[in-house]
XYZ file of C-alpha atoms in Angstrom:
224
model
C -37.617 -90.776 -59.806
C -38.060 -88.005 -57.304
C -35.452 -87.291 -54.638
C -36.268 -86.099 -51.165
C -34.061 -83.637 -49.333
C -34.068 -83.253 -45.578
C -34.774 -79.613 -44.606
C -32.079 -77.764 -42.728
C -32.853 -75.401 -39.902
C -31.310 -71.998 -40.368
C -31.973 -68.504 -39.116
C -34.009 -67.727 -42.226
C -36.274 -70.702 -41.501
C -37.480 -69.155 -38.237
C -40.970 -67.860 -37.876
C -41.582 -64.525 -39.555
C -44.378 -63.601 -37.152
C -43.591 -60.563 -35.042
C -42.919 -60.411 -32.204
C -40.867 -63.587 -32.480
C -41.058 -66.006 -29.561
C -38.461 -68.562 -30.636
C -34.807 -68.458 -29.673
C -32.770 -68.420 -32.866
C -29.490 -70.260 -33.341
C -27.191 -69.149 -36.145
C -25.395 -72.037 -37.831
C -24.108 -72.684 -41.316
C -26.300 -74.576 -43.759
C -23.823 -77.431 -43.957
C -23.239 -77.644 -40.178
C -23.191 -81.139 -38.721
C -25.153 -82.351 -35.726
C -22.233 -81.876 -33.320
C -21.878 -78.208 -34.232
C -25.604 -77.687 -33.935
C -25.638 -79.389 -30.538
C -22.735 -77.230 -29.336
C -24.484 -74.041 -30.430
C -27.649 -75.134 -28.702
C -25.754 -75.903 -25.473
C -24.093 -72.481 -25.575
C -27.350 -70.585 -25.880
C -29.118 -72.864 -23.385
C -26.517 -72.172 -20.671
C -26.048 -68.491 -21.516
C -26.905 -65.863 -18.866
C -29.060 -63.909 -21.303
C -31.350 -66.889 -21.919
C -31.603 -67.493 -18.160
C -32.641 -63.857 -17.686
C -35.230 -64.221 -20.460
C -36.704 -67.306 -18.792
C -37.038 -65.499 -15.449
C -38.606 -62.445 -17.070
C -41.025 -64.612 -18.974
C -41.995 -66.592 -15.866
C -42.708 -63.483 -13.802
C -44.800 -61.816 -16.508
C -47.684 -64.250 -16.585
C -50.209 -61.754 -15.196
C -48.818 -58.456 -16.455
C -48.955 -59.243 -20.141
C -45.935 -57.190 -21.241
C -44.128 -60.293 -22.429
C -46.574 -60.685 -25.288
C -45.086 -57.623 -26.993
C -41.440 -58.680 -26.446
C -39.465 -59.976 -29.395
C -37.303 -62.734 -27.881
C -34.283 -62.485 -30.254
C -34.189 -58.710 -29.746
C -34.382 -59.146 -25.973
C -31.494 -61.617 -25.950
C -29.403 -59.292 -28.119
C -30.156 -56.429 -25.721
C -29.037 -58.498 -22.725
C -25.822 -59.393 -24.510
C -25.175 -55.750 -25.319
C -25.669 -54.752 -21.693
C -23.140 -57.363 -20.605
C -20.597 -56.042 -23.111
C -21.073 -52.469 -21.883
C -20.502 -53.485 -18.262
C -17.475 -55.551 -19.264
C -16.047 -52.440 -20.926
C -16.316 -50.538 -17.639
C -19.500 -48.538 -18.197
C -21.682 -49.046 -15.098
C -24.427 -46.610 -16.048
C -26.959 -49.396 -16.543
C -25.941 -51.074 -13.277
C -26.291 -47.845 -11.313
C -29.708 -47.176 -12.809
C -30.757 -50.717 -11.953
C -29.699 -50.312 -8.321
C -31.526 -46.999 -8.018
C -34.671 -48.576 -9.424
C -34.411 -51.538 -7.065
C -33.882 -49.316 -4.028
C -36.915 -47.237 -4.975
C -39.066 -50.316 -5.538
C -38.009 -51.786 -2.202
C -38.769 -48.510 -0.482
C -42.245 -48.548 -2.027
C -42.691 -52.138 -0.909
C -41.641 -51.145 2.618
C -44.255 -48.387 2.711
C -47.036 -50.655 1.381
C -46.283 -53.496 3.799
C -46.179 -51.049 6.708
C -49.630 -49.803 5.726
C -50.892 -53.379 5.601
C -49.388 -54.078 9.011
C -51.113 -51.193 10.764
C -54.398 -51.943 9.064
C -54.391 -55.557 10.275
C -56.923 -56.479 12.939
C -55.040 -59.403 14.465
C -51.589 -59.471 16.001
C -50.193 -62.373 13.900
C -51.050 -60.515 10.701
C -49.549 -57.331 12.103
C -46.277 -59.088 12.973
C -46.051 -60.821 9.586
C -46.563 -57.662 7.542
C -44.271 -55.614 9.764
C -41.463 -58.181 9.495
C -41.772 -58.180 5.715
C -41.793 -54.377 5.695
C -38.614 -54.159 7.751
C -36.989 -56.787 5.529
C -37.795 -54.721 2.449
C -36.383 -51.645 4.166
C -33.178 -53.528 4.999
C -32.805 -54.710 1.397
C -33.333 -51.150 0.164
C -30.541 -49.941 2.435
C -28.225 -52.738 1.243
C -28.944 -51.798 -2.356
C -28.046 -48.173 -1.695
C -24.848 -49.275 0.056
C -23.901 -51.309 -3.007
C -24.558 -48.272 -5.191
C -22.396 -46.096 -2.931
C -19.584 -48.667 -3.113
C -19.702 -48.549 -6.907
C -19.693 -44.757 -7.019
C -16.959 -44.345 -4.380
C -14.952 -47.542 -3.913
C -13.206 -47.808 -0.527
C -9.484 -47.061 -0.546
C -7.286 -49.472 1.388
C -4.063 -48.023 2.794
C -1.542 -50.616 3.916
C 1.129 -49.449 6.351
C 4.372 -51.387 6.651
C 5.548 -51.823 10.232
C 9.289 -52.330 10.821
C 9.624 -53.983 14.206
C 13.313 -54.879 13.863
C 16.037 -52.605 15.252
C 19.764 -52.985 14.769
C 21.599 -55.387 12.462
C 19.769 -58.458 11.252
C 21.206 -61.938 10.961
C 20.435 -64.052 7.913
C 20.734 -67.832 8.175
C 22.220 -70.003 5.452
C 18.763 -70.864 4.162
C 17.890 -67.172 3.755
C 15.475 -66.980 6.662
C 15.521 -64.640 9.595
C 16.132 -66.107 13.065
C 12.933 -66.504 15.044
C 11.950 -65.577 18.564
C 13.868 -68.541 19.988
C 17.141 -67.164 18.645
C 16.474 -63.756 20.199
C 15.701 -65.378 23.542
C 18.975 -67.338 23.379
C 20.939 -64.153 22.702
C 19.276 -62.405 25.653
C 20.074 -65.349 27.926
C 23.722 -65.279 26.879
C 23.977 -61.572 27.668
C 22.514 -62.158 31.098
C 25.038 -64.919 31.815
C 27.899 -62.546 30.988
C 26.737 -60.131 33.669
C 28.255 -60.497 37.152
C 26.257 -60.467 40.325
C 27.060 -56.767 40.953
C 26.063 -55.716 37.410
C 29.621 -55.580 35.952
C 30.956 -57.818 33.185
C 33.437 -60.483 34.152
C 37.075 -59.973 33.276
C 37.924 -62.109 30.283
C 41.474 -62.629 31.562
C 40.557 -63.629 35.100
C 41.005 -67.182 36.274
C 37.981 -69.413 35.976
C 36.190 -70.601 39.087
C 36.757 -74.255 39.967
C 33.709 -76.342 39.265
C 32.222 -79.084 41.325
C 31.403 -81.712 38.704
C 34.409 -82.993 36.774
C 37.718 -82.612 38.641
C 39.742 -84.088 35.792
C 38.729 -81.383 33.372
C 39.430 -78.708 35.976
C 43.001 -79.910 36.502
C 43.664 -80.069 32.764
C 42.317 -76.565 32.318
C 44.555 -75.225 35.083
C 47.589 -76.928 33.605
C 47.008 -75.420 30.209
C 46.746 -72.011 31.754
C 50.099 -72.507 33.461
C 51.798 -73.520 30.214
C 50.643 -70.354 28.452
C 51.511 -68.120 31.346
């Protein structure tokens, strides 16, 4: 009686043809389906695979992708990400320089196409694209300059409070309403000729509540 064994996909089972075009997933021989599915999801959503897909889609007419080994390309993209994460921006700076140069070349070519156009709509279309490429080239160079010389922010602390400060029970400073109240009280203490009232002088009789005025006068007589 012969027994059949289901083959297991491993890294060694990948195609040996070079350059390799399959994305390889490293899993143990005894890995279950859940582990395999998780590994596949990780590589499928990885930024390096997304970059490979874009590169492959844009290389349909150039033909350079035929010589690219996909596992090596993905490893290279991962290595670049690790270098940038470690703080080395050499690759990023070189990329920005290359992009700025390519955009500048595109600006020059589109400008040539614009001035060689016979009709005004074609001239406007090519010239707009040329100026857009020029603007993108300038933005790329600005990004490169920001990486090379990051802007320094200097924060200055302004102290607008003079004199002693009052702290409320809840630990907060009194607001503008409290300062206005204090100013109003100071103004009320000033007399009409600019001098402060004498604290020991007799109070002026009011015109509202006569009962309270009589009681106040009586108390003053008792203490005198």
